[in-house]
């Protein structure tokens, strides 16, 4: 059995190595997890002893073929729980991440499969993140583009929003922005503000660049403009 902390480490390494496409430095990791570097190093060594990660001092850490499926299983639990909580237990999408972070370590893969079945095997969680299948396949994001990459006049569909900031999530949903919403870019400024006109609302919403840069988008196929 793995402890919840070990599982959290494997999950975090998975995310970070996905972002950088290379070994994760323990310093990067310490910053991301908000823990001291010596405790990161000692945990990473324990995970390496059990063959979940490869670790080389000064080079960093990467998941092994044993570690990857464990990380993906936890991510599957997390995202299915988020979906279940919003869809069946009427949680607000801003509240589900923390709840799922706690519960993800305590359900079996059979329980996760039952949730998936109940929900009709959803492909994405409420934030638009892909849910790994029971075989632990995970679909890559469609375009890799974000709101910050768009030109004025462009219309795009919101794909994924970051799941961990409740204030941001509340702000976005109050302004009509959730995954699958179609938005038109109405203004961008030299200091980074991006103003959007979401379909189905009468108001416009301005986002700072650091937010626009972490909201991914899909290009509309068959759009007339
Ligand atoms: Zn989450």
Coordinates of N, CA and C and ligand atoms in Angstrom, one line a residue:
X1 N 0.8 -1.2 0.0 CA 0.0 0.0 0.0 C 0.9 1.3 0.0
X2 N 0.4 2.2 -0.7 CA 1.1 3.5 -0.7 C 0.4 4.5 0.2
X3 N 1.1 5.4 0.8 CA 0.4 6.4 1.6 C -0.1 7.5 0.7
X4 N -1.1 8.2 1.3 CA -1.7 9.3 0.5 C -0.6 10.3 0.0
X5 N 0.4 10.5 0.9 CA 1.5 11.5 0.5 C 2.3 11.0 -0.7
X6 N 2.6 9.7 -0.6 CA 3.3 9.1 -1.8 C 2.5 9.2 -3.0
X7 N 1.2 8.9 -3.0 CA 0.4 9.0 -4.1 C 0.3 10.5 -4.6
X8 N 0.3 11.4 -3.7 CA 0.3 12.9 -4.1 C 1.6 13.2 -4.8
X9 N 2.7 12.7 -4.3 CA 4.0 12.9 -5.0 C 4.0 12.4 -6.4
X10 N 3.5 11.2 -6.6 CA 3.5 10.6 -7.9 C 2.6 11.4 -8.9
X11 N 1.5 11.8 -8.4 CA 0.6 12.6 -9.2 C 1.2 14.0 -9.5
X12 N 1.9 14.6 -8.6 CA 2.5 15.9 -8.9 C 3.7 15.7 -9.8
X13 N 4.4 14.7 -9.7 CA 5.5 14.4 -10.7 C 5.0 14.2 -12.1
X14 N 3.9 13.5 -12.1 CA 3.2 13.3 -13.4 C 2.9 14.6 -14.1
X15 N 2.2 15.5 -13.3 CA 1.8 16.8 -13.9 C 3.1 17.6 -14.3
X16 N 4.0 17.7 -13.4 CA 5.2 18.5 -13.7 C 6.0 18.0 -14.9
X17 N 6.2 16.7 -15.0 CA 7.0 16.2 -16.1 C 6.2 16.3 -17.4
X18 N 4.9 16.3 -17.3 CA 4.1 16.6 -18.5 C 4.3 18.0 -19.0
X19 N 4.4 18.9 -18.0 CA 4.5 20.3 -18.4 C 5.9 20.6 -19.0
X20 N 6.9 20.1 -18.4 CA 8.3 20.4 -18.8 C 8.9 19.4 -19.8
X21 N 8.2 18.2 -19.9 CA 8.7 17.2 -20.8 C 10.1 16.7 -20.5
X22 N 10.5 16.9 -19.2 CA 11.9 16.4 -18.8 C 11.8 16.0 -17.4
X23 N 13.0 15.6 -16.8 CA 13.1 15.3 -15.4 C 12.7 16.5 -14.5
X24 N 12.0 16.2 -13.5 CA 11.5 17.3 -12.6 C 12.6 17.5 -11.5
X25 N 13.1 18.7 -11.4 CA 14.1 19.1 -10.4 C 13.4 19.1 -9.0
X26 N 14.1 18.6 -8.0 CA 13.5 18.6 -6.7 C 13.2 20.0 -6.2
X27 N 14.0 21.0 -6.7 CA 13.7 22.4 -6.3 C 12.3 22.9 -6.9
X28 N 12.1 22.5 -8.1 CA 10.8 22.9 -8.8 C 9.7 22.2 -8.0
X29 N 9.9 21.0 -7.7 CA 9.0 20.2 -7.0 C 8.6 20.8 -5.6
X30 N 9.7 21.1 -4.9 CA 9.5 21.7 -3.5 C 8.6 22.9 -3.6
X31 N 8.9 23.8 -4.6 CA 8.1 25.0 -4.8 C 6.7 24.7 -5.1
X32 N 6.5 23.7 -6.0 CA 5.1 23.4 -6.5 C 4.3 22.8 -5.3
X33 N 4.9 22.0 -4.5 CA 4.2 21.3 -3.4 C 4.2 22.2 -2.1
X34 N 5.0 23.3 -2.1 CA 5.1 24.1 -1.0 C 5.7 23.3 0.3
X35 N 6.7 22.6 0.0 CA 7.4 21.9 1.1 C 8.9 22.1 1.0
X36 N 9.6 21.8 2.1 CA 11.1 22.0 2.1 C 11.8 21.0 1.2
X37 N 12.9 21.5 0.6 CA 13.6 20.6 -0.4 C 14.1 19.3 0.3
X38 N 14.6 19.3 1.5 CA 15.1 18.1 2.1 C 14.0 17.0 2.2
X39 N 12.8 17.5 2.6 CA 11.7 16.4 2.7 C 11.3 15.9 1.3
X40 N 11.4 16.7 0.3 CA 11.2 16.2 -1.1 C 12.2 15.2 -1.4
X41 N 13.5 15.5 -1.2 CA 14.5 14.6 -1.5 C 14.4 13.2 -0.8
X42 N 14.0 13.3 0.5 CA 13.9 12.0 1.2 C 12.7 11.2 0.7
X43 N 11.6 11.9 0.4 CA 10.4 11.1 -0.1 C 10.7 10.6 -1.5
X44 N 11.4 11.4 -2.3 CA 11.7 10.9 -3.7 C 12.7 9.6 -3.6
X45 N 13.6 9.6 -2.6 CA 14.4 8.5 -2.5 C 13.6 7.2 -2.1
X46 N 12.6 7.4 -1.2 CA 11.8 6.3 -0.8 C 11.0 5.8 -2.0
X47 N 10.5 6.7 -2.9 CA 9.8 6.3 -4.1 C 10.7 5.5 -5.1
X48 N 12.0 6.0 -5.1 CA 13.0 5.4 -6.0 C 13.3 4.0 -5.5
X49 N 13.4 3.8 -4.2 CA 13.7 2.5 -3.6 C 12.6 1.5 -4.0
X50 N 11.4 2.0 -4.1 CA 10.3 1.1 -4.5 C 10.0 1.1 -6.0
X51 N 10.9 1.7 -6.7 CA 10.9 1.6 -8.2 C 9.7 2.4 -8.8
X52 N 9.1 3.4 -8.1 CA 8.1 4.2 -8.7 C 8.6 5.3 -9.5
X53 N 9.9 5.8 -9.2 CA 10.5 6.9 -9.9 C 12.0 6.5 -10.1
X54 N 12.6 7.2 -11.2 CA 14.0 7.2 -11.3 C 14.5 8.5 -10.7
X55 N 15.5 8.5 -9.9 CA 16.0 9.7 -9.3 C 17.5 9.8 -9.4
X56 N 18.0 10.9 -10.0 CA 19.4 11.2 -10.0 C 19.6 12.5 -9.3
X57 N 20.5 12.6 -8.3 CA 20.8 13.8 -7.7 C 21.2 14.9 -8.7
X58 N 20.8 16.1 -8.6 CA 21.1 17.2 -9.5 C 20.4 17.1 -10.8
X59 N 19.9 16.0 -11.2 CA 19.2 15.9 -12.5 C 17.7 15.9 -12.3
X60 N 17.2 15.3 -11.2 CA 15.8 15.3 -11.0 C 15.2 13.9 -11.0
X61 N 13.9 13.9 -11.2 CA 13.1 12.7 -11.0 C 12.1 12.5 -12.1
X62 N 11.9 11.3 -12.5 CA 10.9 11.0 -13.5 C 10.2 9.7 -13.1
X63 N 8.9 9.5 -13.5 CA 8.2 8.3 -13.1 C 8.6 7.1 -13.9
X64 N 8.7 6.0 -13.3 CA 9.0 4.7 -14.0 C 7.7 4.2 -14.6
X65 N 7.8 3.1 -15.4 CA 6.6 2.4 -15.9 C 5.7 1.8 -14.8
X66 N 6.3 1.7 -13.6 CA 5.5 1.3 -12.5 C 4.7 2.5 -11.9
X67 N 5.4 3.6 -11.9 CA 4.8 4.8 -11.3 C 3.7 5.5 -12.1
X68 N 3.9 5.4 -13.4 CA 2.9 6.1 -14.3 C 1.5 5.7 -14.0
X69 N 1.2 4.3 -14.1 CA -0.2 3.9 -13.9 C -0.8 4.2 -12.5
X70 N 0.1 4.3 -11.5 CA -0.4 4.7 -10.2 C -0.8 6.2 -10.2
X71 N 0.0 7.0 -10.8 CA -0.4 8.4 -10.9 C -1.7 8.6 -11.7
X72 N -1.8 7.8 -12.8 CA -3.0 8.0 -13.7 C -4.2 7.5 -13.0
X73 N -4.1 6.4 -12.2 CA -5.2 5.9 -11.4 C -5.8 6.9 -10.4
X74 N -4.8 7.6 -9.7 CA -5.2 8.6 -8.8 C -5.9 9.8 -9.5
X75 N -5.4 10.2 -10.7 CA -5.9 11.3 -11.4 C -7.3 10.9 -11.9
X76 N -7.5 9.6 -12.3 CA -8.8 9.1 -12.7 C -9.8 9.2 -11.5
X77 N -9.4 8.8 -10.3 CA -10.2 8.9 -9.2 C -10.6 10.4 -9.0
X78 N -9.6 11.2 -9.0 CA -9.8 12.7 -8.7 C -10.9 13.3 -9.7
X79 N -10.7 13.0 -10.9 CA -11.5 13.7 -11.9 C -12.9 13.1 -11.9
X80 N -13.0 11.8 -11.7 CA -14.4 11.2 -11.6 C -15.1 11.7 -10.4
X81 N -14.4 11.8 -9.3 CA -15.0 12.3 -8.1 C -15.5 13.8 -8.3
X82 N -14.7 14.6 -8.9 CA -15.1 16.0 -9.2 C -16.4 16.0 -10.0
X83 N -16.4 15.1 -11.0 CA -17.6 15.1 -11.8 C -18.8 14.6 -11.1
X84 N -18.6 13.5 -10.2 CA -19.7 13.0 -9.5 C -20.3 14.0 -8.5
X85 N -19.3 14.7 -7.8 CA -19.7 15.7 -6.8 C -20.6 16.8 -7.4
X86 N -20.2 17.3 -8.6 CA -20.9 18.4 -9.2 C -22.3 17.9 -9.8
X87 N -22.2 16.7 -10.4 CA -23.4 16.2 -11.2 C -24.4 15.6 -10.3
X88 N -24.0 14.9 -9.3 CA -24.9 14.1 -8.5 C -25.1 14.6 -7.1
X89 N -24.1 15.3 -6.5 CA -24.3 15.8 -5.1 C -24.4 17.3 -5.1
X90 N -24.6 18.0 -6.2 CA -24.8 19.4 -6.3 C -23.8 20.3 -5.7
X91 N -22.5 19.8 -5.7 CA -21.4 20.7 -5.3 C -21.2 21.8 -6.4
X92 N -20.7 22.9 -5.9 CA -20.3 24.0 -6.9 C -19.0 23.5 -7.4
X93 N -18.7 23.9 -8.7 CA -17.4 23.4 -9.3 C -16.2 24.0 -8.6
X94 N -16.4 25.1 -7.9 CA -15.3 25.7 -7.2 C -14.9 24.9 -5.9
X95 N -15.8 24.0 -5.4 CA -15.6 23.3 -4.2 C -15.0 21.9 -4.4
X96 N -15.1 21.4 -5.6 CA -14.9 19.9 -5.7 C -13.4 19.5 -5.7
X97 N -12.5 20.4 -6.0 CA -11.1 20.0 -6.1 C -10.6 19.6 -4.8
X98 N -10.8 20.4 -3.7 CA -10.2 20.0 -2.4 C -10.9 18.7 -1.9
X99 N -12.2 18.6 -2.1 CA -12.9 17.4 -1.7 C -12.3 16.2 -2.4
X100 N -12.1 16.3 -3.7 CA -11.6 15.2 -4.5 C -10.1 14.9 -4.1
X101 N -9.4 15.9 -3.7 CA -8.0 15.7 -3.3 C -7.9 14.8 -2.1
X102 N -9.0 14.9 -1.2 CA -9.0 14.1 0.0 C -9.5 12.7 -0.3
X103 N -10.6 12.6 -1.1 CA -11.3 11.3 -1.3 C -10.5 10.4 -2.3
X104 N -9.7 11.0 -3.2 CA -9.1 10.2 -4.2 C -8.2 9.0 -3.7
X105 N -7.7 9.2 -2.5 CA -6.8 8.1 -2.0 C -7.6 7.0 -1.3
X106 N -8.9 7.2 -1.2 CA -9.6 6.2 -0.3 C -10.7 5.4 -1.1
X107 N -10.7 5.6 -2.4 CA -11.7 4.7 -3.2 C -10.9 3.7 -4.0
X108 N -11.5 2.6 -4.2 CA -10.9 1.5 -5.0 C -11.1 1.8 -6.5
X109 N -10.3 1.1 -7.3 CA -10.5 1.3 -8.7 C -11.9 0.7 -9.1
X110 N -12.4 -0.2 -8.4 CA -13.8 -0.7 -8.7 C -14.8 0.4 -8.4
X111 N -14.6 1.1 -7.3 CA -15.5 2.2 -6.9 C -15.5 3.3 -8.0
X112 N -14.3 3.6 -8.5 CA -14.1 4.6 -9.6 C -14.9 4.1 -10.8
X113 N -14.7 2.8 -11.1 CA -15.4 2.3 -12.3 C -17.0 2.4 -12.2
X114 N -17.4 2.2 -11.0 CA -18.9 2.3 -10.7 C -19.3 3.8 -10.9
X115 N -18.5 4.7 -10.4 CA -18.9 6.1 -10.6 C -18.9 6.4 -12.1
X116 N -17.9 5.9 -12.9 CA -17.8 6.2 -14.3 C -19.1 5.7 -15.0
X117 N -19.5 4.5 -14.6 CA -20.6 3.8 -15.2 C -21.9 4.6 -14.9
X118 N -22.1 5.0 -13.7 CA -23.2 5.8 -13.2 C -23.3 7.1 -14.1
X119 N -22.2 7.7 -14.4 CA -22.2 9.0 -15.1 C -22.1 8.8 -16.6
X120 N -22.1 7.6 -17.1 CA -22.1 7.4 -18.5 C -20.7 7.6 -19.1
X121 N -19.7 7.2 -18.3 CA -18.3 7.3 -18.8 C -17.9 8.6 -19.4
X122 N -18.0 9.7 -18.6 CA -17.6 11.0 -19.1 C -16.2 11.1 -19.5
X123 N -15.9 11.9 -20.5 CA -14.5 12.1 -21.0 C -13.7 13.1 -20.3
X124 N -14.4 14.1 -19.7 CA -13.7 15.2 -19.0 C -14.4 15.5 -17.6
X125 N -13.6 16.1 -16.8 CA -14.1 16.5 -15.5 C -14.7 17.9 -15.6
X126 N -15.3 18.5 -14.5 CA -16.0 19.8 -14.7 C -15.1 20.9 -15.1
X127 N -13.8 20.8 -15.0 CA -12.9 21.8 -15.4 C -12.3 21.6 -16.8
X128 N -12.8 20.5 -17.5 CA -12.4 20.2 -18.8 C -11.2 19.3 -18.9
X129 N -10.7 18.8 -17.8 CA -9.5 18.0 -17.8 C -9.9 16.6 -18.2
X130 N -9.2 15.9 -19.1 CA -9.6 14.6 -19.5 C -9.5 13.5 -18.4
X131 N -10.5 12.7 -18.3 CA -10.5 11.6 -17.3 C -9.8 10.4 -17.9
X132 N -8.8 9.9 -17.3 CA -8.2 8.7 -17.8 C -9.2 7.5 -17.9
X133 N -9.2 6.7 -18.9 CA -10.1 5.6 -19.0 C -9.7 4.5 -18.0
X134 N -10.6 3.5 -17.9 CA -10.3 2.3 -17.0 C -9.0 1.7 -17.4
X135 N -8.6 1.7 -18.7 CA -7.3 1.2 -19.1 C -6.2 2.2 -18.9
X136 N -6.5 3.3 -18.3 CA -5.6 4.4 -18.0 C -5.0 5.1 -19.3
X137 N -5.8 5.1 -20.3 CA -5.5 5.9 -21.5 C -6.0 7.3 -21.2
X138 N -5.2 8.3 -21.6 CA -5.6 9.7 -21.4 C -5.4 10.5 -22.7
X139 N -6.5 11.2 -23.1 CA -6.4 11.9 -24.4 C -5.6 13.2 -24.2
X140 N -4.8 13.5 -25.2 CA -4.0 14.8 -25.1 C -4.9 15.9 -25.4
X141 N -4.6 17.2 -24.9 CA -5.4 18.3 -25.3 C -5.4 18.6 -26.8
X142 N -6.5 19.1 -27.2 CA -6.6 19.3 -28.7 C -5.6 20.2 -29.3
X143 N -5.5 21.4 -28.9 CA -4.7 22.4 -29.6 C -3.5 22.9 -28.9
X144 N -3.6 22.8 -27.5 CA -2.5 23.4 -26.7 C -2.5 24.9 -26.7
X145 N -3.5 25.5 -27.4 CA -3.5 27.0 -27.4 C -4.3 27.5 -26.1
X146 N -4.0 28.7 -25.8 CA -4.7 29.3 -24.6 C -5.4 30.6 -25.1
X147 N -6.2 31.2 -24.2 CA -6.9 32.4 -24.5 C -5.9 33.5 -24.8
X148 N -4.7 33.4 -24.2 CA -3.6 34.4 -24.5 C -3.1 34.4 -25.9
X149 N -3.3 33.3 -26.6 CA -2.8 33.1 -27.9 C -3.7 33.7 -29.0
X150 N -4.9 34.1 -28.6 CA -5.9 34.5 -29.6 C -5.8 35.9 -30.1
X151 N -6.3 36.2 -31.3 CA -6.3 37.5 -31.9 C -7.7 38.1 -31.7
X152 N -7.8 39.4 -31.7 CA -9.1 40.1 -31.6 C -10.0 39.6 -32.7
X153 N -11.3 39.3 -32.4 CA -12.2 38.9 -33.5 C -12.3 37.4 -33.6
X154 N -11.3 36.7 -33.0 CA -11.3 35.2 -33.0 C -12.4 34.7 -32.1
X155 N -13.1 33.6 -32.5 CA -14.0 32.9 -31.7 C -13.5 31.5 -31.4
X156 N -13.4 31.2 -30.1 CA -12.9 29.9 -29.7 C -13.8 29.2 -28.6
X157 N -13.6 27.9 -28.5 CA -14.4 27.2 -27.4 C -13.4 27.0 -26.2
X158 N -13.9 27.3 -25.0 CA -13.1 27.1 -23.8 C -12.9 25.6 -23.6
X159 N -11.7 25.1 -23.5 CA -11.4 23.7 -23.3 C -11.2 23.3 -21.8
X160 N -10.2 23.9 -21.2 CA -9.9 23.5 -19.8 C -9.6 24.8 -19.0
X161 N -10.0 24.8 -17.8 CA -9.7 25.9 -16.8 C -9.0 25.3 -15.7
X162 N -8.0 26.0 -15.0 CA -7.3 25.4 -13.9 C -8.3 25.1 -12.7
X163 N -8.1 24.0 -12.0 CA -9.1 23.5 -11.1 C -8.9 23.9 -9.6
X164 N -7.8 24.5 -9.3 CA -7.4 24.6 -7.9 C -7.6 25.9 -7.2
X165 N -8.2 26.9 -8.0 CA -8.4 28.2 -7.4 C -9.9 28.5 -7.3
X166 N -10.5 28.3 -6.1 CA -12.0 28.5 -6.0 C -12.4 29.9 -6.4
X167 N -11.7 30.9 -6.0 CA -12.1 32.3 -6.3 C -12.2 32.5 -7.8
X168 N -11.1 32.0 -8.5 CA -11.1 32.1 -10.0 C -12.3 31.4 -10.6
X169 N -12.5 30.2 -10.1 CA -13.6 29.4 -10.7 C -15.0 30.0 -10.5
X170 N -15.2 30.6 -9.3 CA -16.4 31.3 -9.0 C -16.6 32.5 -10.0
X171 N -15.5 33.2 -10.1 CA -15.5 34.4 -11.0 C -15.8 34.0 -12.4
X172 N -15.2 32.9 -12.9 CA -15.4 32.5 -14.3 C -16.9 32.1 -14.5
X173 N -17.4 31.2 -13.6 CA -18.8 30.8 -13.8 C -19.8 31.9 -13.6
X174 N -19.5 32.8 -12.7 CA -20.4 34.0 -12.6 C -20.5 34.8 -13.9
X175 N -19.4 34.7 -14.6 CA -19.3 35.5 -15.9 C -19.6 34.6 -17.1
X176 N -20.2 33.5 -16.9 CA -20.6 32.6 -18.0 C -19.5 31.9 -18.7
X177 N -18.3 31.7 -18.0 CA -17.2 31.0 -18.7 C -17.0 29.6 -18.0
X178 N -17.3 28.6 -18.7 CA -17.0 27.2 -18.3 C -16.5 26.4 -19.5
X179 N -16.0 25.2 -19.3 CA -15.5 24.5 -20.5 C -16.7 24.3 -21.5
X180 N -16.4 24.4 -22.7 CA -17.4 24.3 -23.9 C -18.0 25.6 -24.2
X181 N -17.9 26.7 -23.3 CA -18.5 28.0 -23.7 C -17.7 28.5 -24.9
X182 N -18.4 29.1 -25.8 CA -17.8 29.8 -27.0 C -17.6 31.2 -26.6
X183 N -16.4 31.8 -26.8 CA -16.2 33.2 -26.5 C -15.6 33.9 -27.7
X184 N -15.9 35.1 -27.8 CA -15.2 35.9 -28.9 C -14.2 36.9 -28.2
X185 N -13.0 37.0 -28.7 CA -12.0 37.9 -28.2 C -12.3 39.3 -28.7
X186 N -12.7 40.2 -27.8 CA -13.1 41.6 -28.2 C -12.0 42.6 -28.1
X187 N -11.0 42.3 -27.1 CA -9.9 43.3 -27.0 C -8.7 42.6 -26.3
X188 N -7.5 43.0 -26.8 CA -6.3 42.6 -26.0 C -5.5 43.9 -25.8
X189 N -4.8 44.0 -24.7 CA -4.1 45.2 -24.5 C -2.6 44.9 -24.4
X190 N -1.7 45.9 -24.5 CA -0.3 45.7 -24.5 C 0.2 45.2 -23.1
X191 N -0.6 45.6 -22.1 CA -0.3 45.1 -20.7 C -0.9 43.8 -20.4
X192 N -1.5 43.1 -21.3 CA -1.9 41.7 -21.1 C -3.4 41.4 -20.8
X193 N -4.2 42.5 -20.7 CA -5.6 42.1 -20.4 C -6.3 41.6 -21.7
X194 N -7.1 40.5 -21.5 CA -7.9 39.9 -22.6 C -9.3 40.1 -22.3
X195 N -10.1 40.8 -23.1 CA -11.5 40.9 -22.9 C -12.3 40.0 -23.8
X196 N -13.3 39.3 -23.2 CA -14.0 38.3 -23.9 C -15.5 38.6 -23.9
X197 N -16.2 38.1 -25.0 CA -17.6 38.2 -25.0 C -18.1 36.7 -25.1
X198 N -18.5 36.2 -23.9 CA -19.0 34.8 -23.9 C -20.4 34.7 -24.6
X199 N -20.6 33.7 -25.4 CA -21.9 33.4 -26.0 C -22.9 33.2 -24.9
X200 N -24.1 33.7 -25.1 CA -25.2 33.5 -24.2 C -25.2 34.5 -23.0
X201 N -24.3 35.5 -23.0 CA -24.4 36.5 -21.9 C -24.4 37.8 -22.6
X202 N -24.9 38.8 -21.8 CA -24.9 40.2 -22.4 C -23.7 41.0 -21.9
X203 N -22.8 40.4 -21.1 CA -21.7 41.2 -20.6 C -20.4 40.7 -21.1
X204 N -19.4 41.5 -21.0 CA -18.0 41.2 -21.3 C -17.2 40.9 -20.1
X205 N -16.2 40.1 -20.2 CA -15.4 39.8 -19.1 C -13.9 40.0 -19.4
X206 N -13.2 40.7 -18.6 CA -11.7 41.0 -18.8 C -10.9 40.1 -17.9
X207 N -9.9 39.4 -18.4 CA -9.1 38.6 -17.7 C -7.6 39.0 -17.8
X208 N -6.9 39.0 -16.7 CA -5.4 39.3 -16.8 C -4.7 38.2 -17.5
X209 N -3.5 38.6 -18.1 CA -2.8 37.6 -18.9 C -2.5 36.3 -18.2
X210 N -2.1 36.5 -16.9 CA -1.7 35.2 -16.2 C -2.9 34.2 -16.1
X211 N -4.1 34.7 -16.2 CA -5.3 33.9 -16.2 C -5.5 33.4 -17.6
X212 N -5.5 34.3 -18.6 CA -5.7 33.9 -20.0 C -4.8 32.8 -20.4
X213 N -3.5 32.9 -19.9 CA -2.5 31.9 -20.3 C -2.7 30.5 -19.8
X214 N -3.6 30.3 -18.8 CA -3.8 29.0 -18.2 C -5.2 28.4 -18.6
X215 N -5.9 29.1 -19.4 CA -7.2 28.6 -19.9 C -7.0 28.2 -21.3
X216 N -7.1 26.8 -21.6 CA -6.9 26.4 -22.9 C -8.1 26.4 -23.8
X217 N -7.9 26.5 -25.1 CA -9.0 26.7 -26.0 C -9.0 25.7 -27.1
X218 N -10.1 25.5 -27.8 CA -10.2 24.7 -29.0 C -10.7 25.6 -30.1
X219 N -10.1 25.4 -31.3 CA -10.6 26.2 -32.4 C -11.9 25.6 -32.8
X220 N -12.8 26.5 -33.3 CA -14.1 26.0 -33.7 C -14.0 25.4 -35.1
X221 N -14.6 24.2 -35.3 CA -14.6 23.7 -36.7 C -15.9 24.1 -37.3
X222 N -15.8 24.4 -38.6 CA -17.0 24.7 -39.3 C -17.6 26.1 -39.0
X223 N -16.8 26.9 -38.3 CA -17.3 28.3 -37.9 C -17.4 29.1 -39.2
X224 N -18.4 30.0 -39.2 CA -18.5 30.9 -40.4 C -17.5 32.0 -40.5
X225 N -17.0 32.4 -39.3 CA -16.0 33.5 -39.3 C -14.7 33.1 -38.7
Ligands
LIG1 ZN1 -9.2 18.9 -9.3

